[in-house]
Structures are given as C-alpha cells and as structure tokens.
mmCIF file of C-alpha atoms in Angstrom:
data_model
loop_
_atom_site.group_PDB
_atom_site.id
_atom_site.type_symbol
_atom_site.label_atom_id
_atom_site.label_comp_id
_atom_site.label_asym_id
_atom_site.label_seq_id
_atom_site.Cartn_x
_atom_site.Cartn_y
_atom_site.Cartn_z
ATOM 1 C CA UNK A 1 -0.534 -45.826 16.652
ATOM 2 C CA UNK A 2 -2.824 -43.065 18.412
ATOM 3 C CA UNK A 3 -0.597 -40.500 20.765
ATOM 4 C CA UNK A 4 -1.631 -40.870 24.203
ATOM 5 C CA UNK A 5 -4.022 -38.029 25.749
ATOM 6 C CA UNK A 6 -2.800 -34.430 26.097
ATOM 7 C CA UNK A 7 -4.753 -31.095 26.127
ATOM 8 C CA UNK A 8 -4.032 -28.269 23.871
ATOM 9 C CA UNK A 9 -2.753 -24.287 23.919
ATOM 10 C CA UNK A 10 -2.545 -21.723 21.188
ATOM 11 C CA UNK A 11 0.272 -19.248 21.814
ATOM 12 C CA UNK A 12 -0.534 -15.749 20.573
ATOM 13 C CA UNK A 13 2.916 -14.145 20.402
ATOM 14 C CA UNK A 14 6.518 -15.842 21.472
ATOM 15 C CA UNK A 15 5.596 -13.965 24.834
ATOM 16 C CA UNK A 16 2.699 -16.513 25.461
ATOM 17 C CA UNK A 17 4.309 -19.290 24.707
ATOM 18 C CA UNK A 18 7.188 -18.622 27.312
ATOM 19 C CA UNK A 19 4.307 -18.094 29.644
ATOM 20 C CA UNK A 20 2.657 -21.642 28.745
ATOM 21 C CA UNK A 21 6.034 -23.438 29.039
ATOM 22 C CA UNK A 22 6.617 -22.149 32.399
ATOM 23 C CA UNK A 23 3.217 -22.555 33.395
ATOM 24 C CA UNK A 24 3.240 -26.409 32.538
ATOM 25 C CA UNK A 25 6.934 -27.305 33.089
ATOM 26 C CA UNK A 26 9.100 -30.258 31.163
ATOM 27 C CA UNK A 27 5.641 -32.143 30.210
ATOM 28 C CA UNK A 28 4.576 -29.440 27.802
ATOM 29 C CA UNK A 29 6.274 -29.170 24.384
ATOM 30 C CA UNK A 30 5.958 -26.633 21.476
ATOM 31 C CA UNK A 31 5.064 -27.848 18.140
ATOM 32 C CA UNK A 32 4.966 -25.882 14.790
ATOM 33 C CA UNK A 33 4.761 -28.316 11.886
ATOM 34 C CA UNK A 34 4.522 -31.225 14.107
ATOM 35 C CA UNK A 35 6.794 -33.482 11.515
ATOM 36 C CA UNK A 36 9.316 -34.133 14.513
ATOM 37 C CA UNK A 37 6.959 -34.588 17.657
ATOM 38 C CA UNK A 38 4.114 -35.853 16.022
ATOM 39 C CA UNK A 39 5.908 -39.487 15.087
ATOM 40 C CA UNK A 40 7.546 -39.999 18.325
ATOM 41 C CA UNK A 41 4.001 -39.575 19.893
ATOM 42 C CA UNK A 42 2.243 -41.704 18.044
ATOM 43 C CA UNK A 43 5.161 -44.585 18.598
ATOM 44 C CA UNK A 44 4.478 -43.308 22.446
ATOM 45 C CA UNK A 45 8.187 -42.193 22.661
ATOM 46 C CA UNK A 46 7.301 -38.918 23.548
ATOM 47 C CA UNK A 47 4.387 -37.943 25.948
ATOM 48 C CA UNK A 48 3.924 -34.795 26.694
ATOM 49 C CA UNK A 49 0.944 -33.961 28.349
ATOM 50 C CA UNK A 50 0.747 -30.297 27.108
ATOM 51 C CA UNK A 51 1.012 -29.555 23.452
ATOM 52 C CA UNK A 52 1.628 -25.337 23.044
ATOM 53 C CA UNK A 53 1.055 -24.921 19.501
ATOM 54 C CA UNK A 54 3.038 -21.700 18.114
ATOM 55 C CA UNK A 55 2.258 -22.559 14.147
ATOM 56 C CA UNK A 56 0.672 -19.456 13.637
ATOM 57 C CA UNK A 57 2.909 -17.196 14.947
ATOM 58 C CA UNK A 58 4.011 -16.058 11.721
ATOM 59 C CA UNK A 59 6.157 -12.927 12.734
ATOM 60 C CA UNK A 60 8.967 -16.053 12.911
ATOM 61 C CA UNK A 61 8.612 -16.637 9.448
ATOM 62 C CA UNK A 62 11.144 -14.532 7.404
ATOM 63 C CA UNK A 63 15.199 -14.143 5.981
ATOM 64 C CA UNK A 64 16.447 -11.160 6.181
ATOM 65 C CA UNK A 65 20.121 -9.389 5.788
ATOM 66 C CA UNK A 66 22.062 -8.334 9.480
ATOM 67 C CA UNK A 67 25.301 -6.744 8.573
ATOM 68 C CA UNK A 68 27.440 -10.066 6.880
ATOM 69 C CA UNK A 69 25.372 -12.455 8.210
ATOM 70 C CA UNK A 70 21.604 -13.339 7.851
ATOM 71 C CA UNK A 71 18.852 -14.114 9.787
ATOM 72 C CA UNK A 72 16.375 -16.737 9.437
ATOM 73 C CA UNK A 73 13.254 -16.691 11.358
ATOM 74 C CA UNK A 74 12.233 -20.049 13.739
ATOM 75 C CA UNK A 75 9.341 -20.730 11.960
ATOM 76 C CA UNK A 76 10.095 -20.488 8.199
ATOM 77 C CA UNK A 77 9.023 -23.452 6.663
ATOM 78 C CA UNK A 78 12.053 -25.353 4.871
ATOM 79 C CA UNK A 79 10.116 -25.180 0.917
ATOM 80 C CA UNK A 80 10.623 -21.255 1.641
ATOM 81 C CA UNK A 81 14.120 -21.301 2.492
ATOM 82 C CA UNK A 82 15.008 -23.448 -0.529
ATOM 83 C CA UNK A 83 13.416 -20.996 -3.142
ATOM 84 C CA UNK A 84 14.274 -17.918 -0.642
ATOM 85 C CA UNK A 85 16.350 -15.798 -3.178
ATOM 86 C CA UNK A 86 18.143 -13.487 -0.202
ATOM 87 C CA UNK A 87 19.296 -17.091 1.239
ATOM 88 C CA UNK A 88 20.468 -18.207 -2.049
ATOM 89 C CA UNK A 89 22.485 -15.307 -2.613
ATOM 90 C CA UNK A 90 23.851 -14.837 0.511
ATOM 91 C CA UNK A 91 23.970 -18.543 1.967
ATOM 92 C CA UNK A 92 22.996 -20.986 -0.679
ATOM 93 C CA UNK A 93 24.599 -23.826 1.934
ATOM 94 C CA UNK A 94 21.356 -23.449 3.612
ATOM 95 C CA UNK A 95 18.808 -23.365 0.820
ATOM 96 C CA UNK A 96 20.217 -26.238 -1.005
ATOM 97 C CA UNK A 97 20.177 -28.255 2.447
ATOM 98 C CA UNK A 98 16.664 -27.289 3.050
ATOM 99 C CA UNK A 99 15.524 -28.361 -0.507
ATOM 100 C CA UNK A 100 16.762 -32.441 0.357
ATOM 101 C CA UNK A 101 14.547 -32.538 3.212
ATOM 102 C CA UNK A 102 11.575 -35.156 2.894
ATOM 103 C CA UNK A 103 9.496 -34.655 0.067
ATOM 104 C CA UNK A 104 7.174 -31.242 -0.706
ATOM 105 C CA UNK A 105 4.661 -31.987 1.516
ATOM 106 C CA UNK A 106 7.406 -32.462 4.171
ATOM 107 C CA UNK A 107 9.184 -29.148 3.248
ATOM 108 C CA UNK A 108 5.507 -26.955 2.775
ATOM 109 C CA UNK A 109 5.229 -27.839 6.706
ATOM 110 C CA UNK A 110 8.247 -28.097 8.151
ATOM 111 C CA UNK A 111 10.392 -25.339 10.004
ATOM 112 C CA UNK A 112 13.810 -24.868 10.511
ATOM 113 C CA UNK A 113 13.491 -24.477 13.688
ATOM 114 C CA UNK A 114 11.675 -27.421 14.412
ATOM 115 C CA UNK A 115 14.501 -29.280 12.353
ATOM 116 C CA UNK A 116 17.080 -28.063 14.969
ATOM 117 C CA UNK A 117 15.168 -28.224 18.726
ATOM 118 C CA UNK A 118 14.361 -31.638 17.643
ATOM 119 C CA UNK A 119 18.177 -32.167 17.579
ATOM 120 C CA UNK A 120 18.113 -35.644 15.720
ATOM 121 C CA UNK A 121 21.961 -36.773 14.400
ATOM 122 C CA UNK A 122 20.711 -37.564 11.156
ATOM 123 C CA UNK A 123 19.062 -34.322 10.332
ATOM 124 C CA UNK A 124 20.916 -32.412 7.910
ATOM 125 C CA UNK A 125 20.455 -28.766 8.796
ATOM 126 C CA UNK A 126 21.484 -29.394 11.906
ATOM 127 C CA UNK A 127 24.748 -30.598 10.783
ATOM 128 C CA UNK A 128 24.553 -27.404 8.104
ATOM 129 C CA UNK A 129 24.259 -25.026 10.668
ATOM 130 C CA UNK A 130 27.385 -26.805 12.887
ATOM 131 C CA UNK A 131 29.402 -26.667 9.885
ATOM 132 C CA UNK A 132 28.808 -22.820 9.418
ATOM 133 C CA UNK A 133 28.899 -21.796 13.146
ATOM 134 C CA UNK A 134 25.357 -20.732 13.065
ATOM 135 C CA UNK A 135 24.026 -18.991 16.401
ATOM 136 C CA UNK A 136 20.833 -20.001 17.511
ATOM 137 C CA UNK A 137 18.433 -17.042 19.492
ATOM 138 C CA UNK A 138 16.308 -18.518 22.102
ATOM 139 C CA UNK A 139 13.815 -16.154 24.454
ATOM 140 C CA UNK A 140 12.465 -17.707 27.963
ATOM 141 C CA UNK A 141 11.464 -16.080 31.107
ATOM 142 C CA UNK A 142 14.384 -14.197 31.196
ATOM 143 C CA UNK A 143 14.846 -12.841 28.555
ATOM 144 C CA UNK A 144 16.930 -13.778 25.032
ATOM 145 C CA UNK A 145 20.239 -15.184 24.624
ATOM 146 C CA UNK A 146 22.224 -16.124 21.621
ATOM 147 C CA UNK A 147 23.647 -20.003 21.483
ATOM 148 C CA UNK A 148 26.499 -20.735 19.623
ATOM 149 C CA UNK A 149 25.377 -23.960 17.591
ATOM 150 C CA UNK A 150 29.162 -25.406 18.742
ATOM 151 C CA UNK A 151 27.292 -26.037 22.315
ATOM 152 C CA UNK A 152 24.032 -26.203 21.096
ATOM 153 C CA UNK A 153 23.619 -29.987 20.685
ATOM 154 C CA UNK A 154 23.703 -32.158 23.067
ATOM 155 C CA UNK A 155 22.539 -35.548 23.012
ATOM 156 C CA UNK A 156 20.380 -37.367 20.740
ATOM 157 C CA UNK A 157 17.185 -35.706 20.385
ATOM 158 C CA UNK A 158 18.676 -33.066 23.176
ATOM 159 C CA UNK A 159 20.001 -29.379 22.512
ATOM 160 C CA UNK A 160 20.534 -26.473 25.001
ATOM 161 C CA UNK A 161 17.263 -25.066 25.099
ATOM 162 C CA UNK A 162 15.777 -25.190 28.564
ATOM 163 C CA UNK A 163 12.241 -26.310 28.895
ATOM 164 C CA UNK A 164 10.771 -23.156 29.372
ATOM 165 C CA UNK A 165 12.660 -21.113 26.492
ATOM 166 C CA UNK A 166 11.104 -20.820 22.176
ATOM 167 C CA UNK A 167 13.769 -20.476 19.761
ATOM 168 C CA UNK A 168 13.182 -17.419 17.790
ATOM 169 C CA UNK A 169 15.799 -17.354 15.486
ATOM 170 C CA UNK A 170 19.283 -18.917 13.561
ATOM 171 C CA UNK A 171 21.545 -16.258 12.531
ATOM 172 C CA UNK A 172 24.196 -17.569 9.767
ATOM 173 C CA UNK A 173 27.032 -15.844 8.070
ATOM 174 C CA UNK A 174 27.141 -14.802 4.652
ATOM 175 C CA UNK A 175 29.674 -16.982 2.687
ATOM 176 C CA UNK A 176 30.886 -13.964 0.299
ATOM 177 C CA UNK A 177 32.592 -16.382 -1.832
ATOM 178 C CA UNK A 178 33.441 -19.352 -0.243
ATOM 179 C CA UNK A 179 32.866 -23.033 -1.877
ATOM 180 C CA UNK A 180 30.133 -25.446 -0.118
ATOM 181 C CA UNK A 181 28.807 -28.631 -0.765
ATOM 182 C CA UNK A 182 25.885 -30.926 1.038
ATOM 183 C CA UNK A 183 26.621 -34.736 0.142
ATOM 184 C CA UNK A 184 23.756 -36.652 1.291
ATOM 185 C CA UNK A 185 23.624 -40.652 0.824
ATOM 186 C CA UNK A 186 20.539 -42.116 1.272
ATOM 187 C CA UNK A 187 18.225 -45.242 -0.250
ATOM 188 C CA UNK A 188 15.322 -42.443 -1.169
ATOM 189 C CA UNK A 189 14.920 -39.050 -1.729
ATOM 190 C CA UNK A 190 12.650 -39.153 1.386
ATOM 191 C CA UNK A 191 15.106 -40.776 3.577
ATOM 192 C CA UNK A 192 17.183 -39.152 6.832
ATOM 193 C CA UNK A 193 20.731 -39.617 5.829
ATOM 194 C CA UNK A 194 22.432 -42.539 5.857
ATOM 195 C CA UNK A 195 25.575 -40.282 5.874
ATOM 196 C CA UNK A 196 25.665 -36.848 5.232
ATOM 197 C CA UNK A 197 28.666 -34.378 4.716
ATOM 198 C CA UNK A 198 28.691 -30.268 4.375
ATOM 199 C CA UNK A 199 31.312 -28.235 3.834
ATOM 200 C CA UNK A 200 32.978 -25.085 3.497
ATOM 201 C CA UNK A 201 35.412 -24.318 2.268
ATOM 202 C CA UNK A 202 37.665 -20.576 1.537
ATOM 203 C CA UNK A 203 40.796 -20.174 -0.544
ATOM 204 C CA UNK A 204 43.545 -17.757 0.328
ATOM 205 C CA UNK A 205 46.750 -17.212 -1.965
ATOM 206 C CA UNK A 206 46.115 -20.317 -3.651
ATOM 207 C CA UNK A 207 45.530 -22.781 -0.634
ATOM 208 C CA UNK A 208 42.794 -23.384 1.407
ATOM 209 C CA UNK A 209 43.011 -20.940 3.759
ATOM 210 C CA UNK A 210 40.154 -22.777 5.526
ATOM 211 C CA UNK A 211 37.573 -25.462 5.758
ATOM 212 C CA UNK A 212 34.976 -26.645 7.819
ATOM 213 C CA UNK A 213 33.551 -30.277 7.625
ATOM 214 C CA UNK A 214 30.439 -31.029 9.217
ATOM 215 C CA UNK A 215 29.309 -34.977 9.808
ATOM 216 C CA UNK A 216 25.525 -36.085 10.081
ATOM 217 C CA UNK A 217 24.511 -39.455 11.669
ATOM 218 C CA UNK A 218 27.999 -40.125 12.793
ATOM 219 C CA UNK A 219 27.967 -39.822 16.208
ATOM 220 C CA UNK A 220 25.337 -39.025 18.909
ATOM 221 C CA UNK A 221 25.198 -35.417 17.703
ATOM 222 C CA UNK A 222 25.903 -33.711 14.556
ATOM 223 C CA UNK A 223 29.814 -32.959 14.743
ATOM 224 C CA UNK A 224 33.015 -31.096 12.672
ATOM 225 C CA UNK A 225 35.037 -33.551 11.736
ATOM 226 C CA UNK A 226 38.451 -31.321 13.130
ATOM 227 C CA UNK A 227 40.981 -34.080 11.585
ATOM 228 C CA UNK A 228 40.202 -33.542 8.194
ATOM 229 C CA UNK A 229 39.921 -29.778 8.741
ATOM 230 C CA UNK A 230 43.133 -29.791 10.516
ATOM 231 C CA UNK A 231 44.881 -31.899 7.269
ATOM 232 C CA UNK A 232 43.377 -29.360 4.882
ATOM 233 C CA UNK A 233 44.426 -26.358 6.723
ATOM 234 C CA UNK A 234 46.755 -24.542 4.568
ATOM 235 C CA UNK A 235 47.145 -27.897 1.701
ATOM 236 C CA UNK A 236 46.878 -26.923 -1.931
ATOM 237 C CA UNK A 237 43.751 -28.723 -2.522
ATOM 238 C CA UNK A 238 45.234 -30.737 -4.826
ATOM 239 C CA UNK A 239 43.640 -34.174 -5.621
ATOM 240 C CA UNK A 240 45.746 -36.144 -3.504
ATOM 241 C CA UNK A 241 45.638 -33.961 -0.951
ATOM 242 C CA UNK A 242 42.238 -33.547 -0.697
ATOM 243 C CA UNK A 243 41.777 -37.763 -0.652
ATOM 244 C CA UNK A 244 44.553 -38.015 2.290
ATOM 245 C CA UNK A 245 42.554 -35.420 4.090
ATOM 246 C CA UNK A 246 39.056 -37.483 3.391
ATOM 247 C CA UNK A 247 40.947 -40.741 5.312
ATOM 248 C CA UNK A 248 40.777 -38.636 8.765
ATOM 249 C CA UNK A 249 37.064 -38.717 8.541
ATOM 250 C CA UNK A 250 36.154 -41.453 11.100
ATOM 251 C CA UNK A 251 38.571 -40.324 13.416
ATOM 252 C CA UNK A 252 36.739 -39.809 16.668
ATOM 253 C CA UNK A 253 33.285 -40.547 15.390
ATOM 254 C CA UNK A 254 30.346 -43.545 16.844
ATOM 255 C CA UNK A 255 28.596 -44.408 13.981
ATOM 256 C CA UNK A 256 25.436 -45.970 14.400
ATOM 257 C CA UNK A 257 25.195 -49.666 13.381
ATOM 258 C CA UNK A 258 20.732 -49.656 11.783
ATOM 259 C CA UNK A 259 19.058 -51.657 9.399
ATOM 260 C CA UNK A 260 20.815 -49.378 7.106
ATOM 261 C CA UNK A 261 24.384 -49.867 7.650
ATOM 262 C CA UNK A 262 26.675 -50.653 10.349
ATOM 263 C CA UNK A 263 28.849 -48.433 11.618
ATOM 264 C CA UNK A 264 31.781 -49.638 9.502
ATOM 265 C CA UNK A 265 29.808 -49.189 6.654
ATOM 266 C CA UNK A 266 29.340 -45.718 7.732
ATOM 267 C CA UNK A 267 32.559 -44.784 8.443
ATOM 268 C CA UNK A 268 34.254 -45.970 5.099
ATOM 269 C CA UNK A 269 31.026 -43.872 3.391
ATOM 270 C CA UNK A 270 32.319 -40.959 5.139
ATOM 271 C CA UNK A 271 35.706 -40.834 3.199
ATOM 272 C CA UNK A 272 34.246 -41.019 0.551
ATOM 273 C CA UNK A 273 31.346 -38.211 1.025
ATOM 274 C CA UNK A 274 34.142 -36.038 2.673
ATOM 275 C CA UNK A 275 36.417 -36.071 -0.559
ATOM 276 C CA UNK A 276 33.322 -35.757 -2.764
ATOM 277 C CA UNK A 277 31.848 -32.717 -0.310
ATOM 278 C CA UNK A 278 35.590 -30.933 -1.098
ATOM 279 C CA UNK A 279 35.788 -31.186 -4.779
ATOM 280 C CA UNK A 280 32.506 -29.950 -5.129
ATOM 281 C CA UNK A 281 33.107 -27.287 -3.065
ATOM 282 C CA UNK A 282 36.160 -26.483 -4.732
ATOM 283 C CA UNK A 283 34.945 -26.467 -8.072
ATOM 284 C CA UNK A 284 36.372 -30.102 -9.158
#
C-alpha cells in the first residue's frame, strides 16, 4: 500500500528536531531507519502528516564506557551493536539481542532507538533493556531527563516520550560477571518473537543471589516476570529448582492469542523458554 501524503524535514542537530516536533505537534513523527514507521504507514495505521527525519544525525551513533555502566547512542544501528566489541565485553546481553533482529539488511538500518520509541511487545530489545533496568535519555523543549525503562513502556506501540521530546540515548549497566541468556522462539530467523525470554542472572555464596526475567510478547508491554524472580531469589539453582521457578512464568501475564499461537500456547512456551533462559545463563 502507498502511505498517505505528508511533507518532509531534515533535522540538523537533536536541537532542530525538538524545534520541528514542537513546531508541528502530535502529527509529526521522527524517523531514523524507518523499519518501524514506515510499515504502519503504508498499512495507513499511522498518519502522520510531518515526517522529521534525524537519520543523519550521526553524533547519536556510538558505545562508549560511563563509570560501570555504558552508553549507547539513539541512533546506532543494531548490525553495529552486535559486532560492537566495548558492548560485547561489557554487556554482551545487548549485542547478542541486537544480532536476532530481522535479517542484515534489517540490522544495517535499524537503530536501537527506533527499536524502543516504537515500543512494540514483541520486540526483543525492548524486553532486553527491561530486564537490565536500562535508563533511557530523552531531550525536548526543556531540557533532558533520564527514564527509567521500568516506566518507560506504556501501552502497545506507546512509551513515555512526549511528542515533542528525541531520545538521545540508553544507558545500561555493565554485567561484570553475571550469566544472561536471550531465548527467542520464532517460525524464521526474520520473525518478531513468538515468545521471547532474557535473563540475568548473579550468583552469591553459591545461590543466586539474584535474577531478573524479562518476557516479550506476553502482555501489552514488555514485562519482568517478578514470580519467577521472586522463586529464584536466594534457591541453589539446582535443576529442580530452577524448573519449579520456570512454572511461575504466566503468572500475571495477557498473552496474545495471533495466527501464531494462542495465548495458551504462549504461556506454556514461556515455562519452557524461562527454564531454558536460566540454565543457559547459569552455565547448564
């Protein structure tokens, strides 16, 4: 299908495209790679009648060390994070994530940041970046404030960003140790999740001192599944106790019921991603 009409802006510098936003209110939107808005426009689900095109503002486009965390710039395109070597080393959660993303084309374009403001449920770096308490940077006409990525999603295809404000940044902590694992089930490489599952997970005198379980297309929003980090809080991480803790998956979760699976279907997969996500993570 052809995207109804809109008329086009270049932003210069973050700066600009504040301006442009505010200029045009709610019916402008920013696009970067354009793999998120572009579909929706063309199946006339999303009309915005300003398009502010920030692609080329490539002082977004980096990784770079802050203390025990790391920042990744808004516009880094998702192939770069997944060969980024600072990223691997520090947070290779996030690289691996970014590297099961589409296909290479996909990946060449795309931007993390695009990936999160489009704030789709069955996106997986979303659900990454729940599961790590990332903190999302965001600069509008007042200035910049840091979003915590607990509040930062909201609905489906609806995060905290006001209309008028460019996310600049995701800041993510190093993981100096601790076990992860993305679990990803889908009928092609090329497909959004049917399921997805990351986790991470630390060890402390011989337990698991703690873990954090993040849950993609299982609810309107990516979400922490809290039961199952609540029943591994302080377990052994033995096998049994690992597969009792996988059972609380579903617990407070609204599947959605597609031409992929129902939501039943979805939330039996989840036990069985969740105890998967775990061993991996823990070296199993």
């Amino acid at each position: 299908m052809i995207p109804a009409a809109f008329d086009y802006e270049r932003a210069e510098s973050v700066e600009h495209a504040v301006s442009l936003l505010s200029e045009h209110g709610e019916d402008a939107k920013l696009m970067a790679g354009g793999h998120s808005l572009l579909p929706l426009m063309k199946l006339r689900l999303a009309r915005p009648t300003v398009i502010v095109d920030i692609d080329r503002l490539s002082d977004l486009e980096y990784v770079r060390e802050d203390g025990d965390r790391l920042e990744i710039g808004a516009l880094t395109r998702l192939g770069d994070l997944a060969s980024n070597q600072t990223l691997r080393d520090g947070n290779g959660l996030v690289a691996f994530a970014a590297e099961k993303v589409g296909d290479p084309q996909v990946r060449h374009r795309a931007t993390i940041g695009g990936s999160v403001a489009h704030g789709d449920p069955a996106g997986d770096l979303p659900t990454v970046l729940l599961t790590l308490d990332a903190e999302f940077v965001a600069r509008g006409p007042s200035g910049e404030r840091a979003i915590p990525a607990g509040s930062f999603f909201t609905g489906v295809f609806e995060t905290a960003l006001a209309p008028d404000e460019v996310l600049t940044a995701i800041r993510v902590p190093k993981l100096a140790g601790a076990g992860w694992s993305y679990q990803k089930f889908h009928r092609r490489a090329i497909d959004w999740a049917i399921v997805g599952v990351a986790t991470v997970v630390e060890r402390s005198n011989g337990s698991i001192g703690s873990a954090r379980i993040g849950l993609t297309n299982m609810a309107l929003t990516p979400m922490r599944a809290s039961a199952v980090e609540q029943a591994l809080s302080g377990s052994d991480g033995s096998g049994d106790s690992l597969r009792a803790a996988a059972e609380h998956a579903p617990e407070g979760t609204s599947p959605p019921s597609d031409t992929n699976a129902s939501g039943e279907y979805r939330r039996e997969l989840s036990k069985v991603l969740v105890r998967r996500a775990l061993e991996e993570a823990l070296g199993r």
